Amino acid sequence: MEITVTGQEINGKEKQAYVDYLEKKYNRRLESLQITLDGEYADLSYQFQPEPFERIRRITGYLTGNLSTWNNGKRAEEADRVKHGLEKGFEIL
């Protein structure tokens, strides 16, 4: 994790306190932290580590992220469905 401090010097304990505060508040891991100190004020600019996510789609009336759990009947239904697109007949702006 990259921590940058501008304006004043602070010790490692204080840096870690800012990290702990943000990670606890947002329940995410920090990737970088920019601390700008101005007298008694501290401005925190931060970026969190990216979180992987599973894409959820609505197929044949069901919400799914992975077709591997479907039985053969549902897989056949998905293969036979008509896919509708917006590409035909519309001008892309």
PDB file of C-alpha atoms in Angstrom:
ATOM      1  CA  MET A   1       0.000   0.000   0.000  1.00  0.00           C
ATOM      2  CA  GLU A   2       1.262   3.442  -0.906  1.00  0.00           C
ATOM      3  CA  ILE A   3       0.887   6.189   1.726  1.00  0.00           C
ATOM      4  CA  THR A   4       1.874   9.761   0.872  1.00  0.00           C
ATOM      5  CA  VAL A   5       1.870  12.585   3.423  1.00  0.00           C
ATOM      6  CA  THR A   6       2.097  16.277   2.513  1.00  0.00           C
ATOM      7  CA  GLY A   7       1.994  19.413   4.644  1.00  0.00           C
ATOM      8  CA  GLN A   8       3.519  18.045   7.863  1.00  0.00           C
ATOM      9  CA  GLU A   9       5.361  15.006   9.171  1.00  0.00           C
ATOM     10  CA  ILE A  10       3.435  12.299  11.042  1.00  0.00           C
ATOM     11  CA  ASN A  11       4.611   9.108  12.669  1.00  0.00           C
ATOM     12  CA  GLY A  12       3.822   5.545  11.640  1.00  0.00           C
ATOM     13  CA  LYS A  13       1.182   5.109  14.353  1.00  0.00           C
ATOM     14  CA  GLU A  14      -0.821   8.057  13.067  1.00  0.00           C
ATOM     15  CA  LYS A  15      -0.578   6.805   9.468  1.00  0.00           C
ATOM     16  CA  GLN A  16      -1.799   3.396  10.566  1.00  0.00           C
ATOM     17  CA  ALA A  17      -4.669   5.008  12.483  1.00  0.00           C
ATOM     18  CA  TYR A  18      -5.897   6.670   9.261  1.00  0.00           C
ATOM     19  CA  VAL A  19      -5.608   3.354   7.392  1.00  0.00           C
ATOM     20  CA  ASP A  20      -7.476   1.464  10.117  1.00  0.00           C
ATOM     21  CA  TYR A  21     -10.190   4.126  10.233  1.00  0.00           C
ATOM     22  CA  LEU A  22     -10.881   3.975   6.479  1.00  0.00           C
ATOM     23  CA  GLU A  23     -10.704   0.180   6.219  1.00  0.00           C
ATOM     24  CA  LYS A  24     -13.070  -0.252   9.159  1.00  0.00           C
ATOM     25  CA  LYS A  25     -15.508   2.440   7.962  1.00  0.00           C
ATOM     26  CA  TYR A  26     -15.820   1.079   4.407  1.00  0.00           C
ATOM     27  CA  ASN A  27     -14.988  -2.585   5.119  1.00  0.00           C
ATOM     28  CA  ARG A  28     -12.511  -2.662   2.202  1.00  0.00           C
ATOM     29  CA  ARG A  29      -8.725  -2.831   1.791  1.00  0.00           C
ATOM     30  CA  LEU A  30      -6.861   0.341   0.799  1.00  0.00           C
ATOM     31  CA  GLU A  31      -4.630   0.424  -2.255  1.00  0.00           C
ATOM     32  CA  SER A  32      -3.299   3.957  -1.759  1.00  0.00           C
ATOM     33  CA  LEU A  33      -3.740   6.834   0.676  1.00  0.00           C
ATOM     34  CA  GLN A  34      -2.850  10.507   0.254  1.00  0.00           C
ATOM     35  CA  ILE A  35      -2.863  12.484   3.526  1.00  0.00           C
ATOM     36  CA  THR A  36      -2.734  16.275   3.244  1.00  0.00           C
ATOM     37  CA  LEU A  37      -2.275  18.038   6.573  1.00  0.00           C
ATOM     38  CA  ASP A  38      -3.134  21.704   7.119  1.00  0.00           C
ATOM     39  CA  GLY A  39      -2.840  22.701  10.735  1.00  0.00           C
ATOM     40  CA  GLU A  40      -5.454  20.688  12.629  1.00  0.00           C
ATOM     41  CA  TYR A  41      -7.195  19.477   9.473  1.00  0.00           C
ATOM     42  CA  ALA A  42      -6.430  16.284   7.576  1.00  0.00           C
ATOM     43  CA  ASP A  43      -7.670  15.698   4.039  1.00  0.00           C
ATOM     44  CA  LEU A  44      -7.716  12.019   3.066  1.00  0.00           C
ATOM     45  CA  SER A  45      -7.738  10.950  -0.575  1.00  0.00           C
ATOM     46  CA  TYR A  46      -7.815   7.195  -0.994  1.00  0.00           C
ATOM     47  CA  GLN A  47      -8.297   4.360  -3.440  1.00  0.00           C
ATOM     48  CA  PHE A  48      -9.506   0.906  -2.494  1.00  0.00           C
ATOM     49  CA  GLN A  49      -8.272  -2.373  -3.940  1.00  0.00           C
ATOM     50  CA  PRO A  50     -10.568  -3.625  -6.693  1.00  0.00           C
ATOM     51  CA  GLU A  51     -13.052  -6.302  -5.675  1.00  0.00           C
ATOM     52  CA  PRO A  52     -13.920  -9.156  -8.003  1.00  0.00           C
ATOM     53  CA  PHE A  53     -17.595  -9.508  -8.814  1.00  0.00           C
ATOM     54  CA  GLU A  54     -19.766 -12.023 -10.569  1.00  0.00           C
ATOM     55  CA  ARG A  55     -21.920 -10.768 -13.401  1.00  0.00           C
ATOM     56  CA  ILE A  56     -25.589 -11.610 -12.908  1.00  0.00           C
ATOM     57  CA  ARG A  57     -27.819 -11.901 -15.971  1.00  0.00           C
ATOM     58  CA  ARG A  58     -31.512 -12.548 -16.473  1.00  0.00           C
ATOM     59  CA  ILE A  59     -31.887 -15.469 -18.860  1.00  0.00           C
ATOM     60  CA  THR A  60     -35.216 -17.129 -19.645  1.00  0.00           C
ATOM     61  CA  GLY A  61     -36.779 -15.583 -16.557  1.00  0.00           C
ATOM     62  CA  TYR A  62     -34.031 -16.635 -14.140  1.00  0.00           C
ATOM     63  CA  LEU A  63     -31.251 -14.621 -12.551  1.00  0.00           C
ATOM     64  CA  THR A  64     -27.971 -16.440 -12.948  1.00  0.00           C
ATOM     65  CA  GLY A  65     -24.277 -15.780 -12.873  1.00  0.00           C
ATOM     66  CA  ASN A  66     -23.125 -19.191 -14.012  1.00  0.00           C
ATOM     67  CA  LEU A  67     -24.888 -21.670 -16.294  1.00  0.00           C
ATOM     68  CA  SER A  68     -22.839 -24.620 -15.028  1.00  0.00           C
ATOM     69  CA  THR A  69     -25.401 -25.395 -12.317  1.00  0.00           C
ATOM     70  CA  TRP A  70     -28.286 -25.681 -14.803  1.00  0.00           C
ATOM     71  CA  ASN A  71     -29.686 -29.049 -15.803  1.00  0.00           C
ATOM     72  CA  ASN A  72     -29.911 -30.183 -19.464  1.00  0.00           C
ATOM     73  CA  GLY A  73     -33.485 -28.907 -19.878  1.00  0.00           C
ATOM     74  CA  LYS A  74     -32.613 -25.381 -18.770  1.00  0.00           C
ATOM     75  CA  ARG A  75     -29.458 -25.397 -20.917  1.00  0.00           C
ATOM     76  CA  ALA A  76     -31.540 -26.369 -23.969  1.00  0.00           C
ATOM     77  CA  GLU A  77     -34.033 -23.594 -23.158  1.00  0.00           C
ATOM     78  CA  GLU A  78     -31.186 -21.089 -22.983  1.00  0.00           C
ATOM     79  CA  ALA A  79     -29.702 -22.322 -26.281  1.00  0.00           C
ATOM     80  CA  ASP A  80     -33.092 -21.988 -28.061  1.00  0.00           C
ATOM     81  CA  ARG A  81     -33.920 -18.499 -26.854  1.00  0.00           C
ATOM     82  CA  VAL A  82     -34.158 -15.554 -29.237  1.00  0.00           C
ATOM     83  CA  LYS A  83     -31.671 -12.828 -28.414  1.00  0.00           C
ATOM     84  CA  HIS A  84     -32.945  -9.303 -28.982  1.00  0.00           C
ATOM     85  CA  GLY A  85     -30.536  -6.504 -29.736  1.00  0.00           C
ATOM     86  CA  LEU A  86     -30.760  -2.777 -30.245  1.00  0.00           C
ATOM     87  CA  GLU A  87     -28.237  -2.557 -33.091  1.00  0.00           C
ATOM     88  CA  LYS A  88     -30.735  -2.872 -35.985  1.00  0.00           C
ATOM     89  CA  GLY A  89     -32.920   0.046 -36.984  1.00  0.00           C
ATOM     90  CA  PHE A  90     -31.445   2.559 -34.570  1.00  0.00           C
ATOM     91  CA  GLU A  91     -28.945   5.298 -35.143  1.00  0.00           C
ATOM     92  CA  ILE A  92     -26.112   5.231 -32.634  1.00  0.00           C
ATOM     93  CA  LEU A  93     -25.541   8.735 -31.253  1.00  0.00           C
TER      94      LEU A  93
END
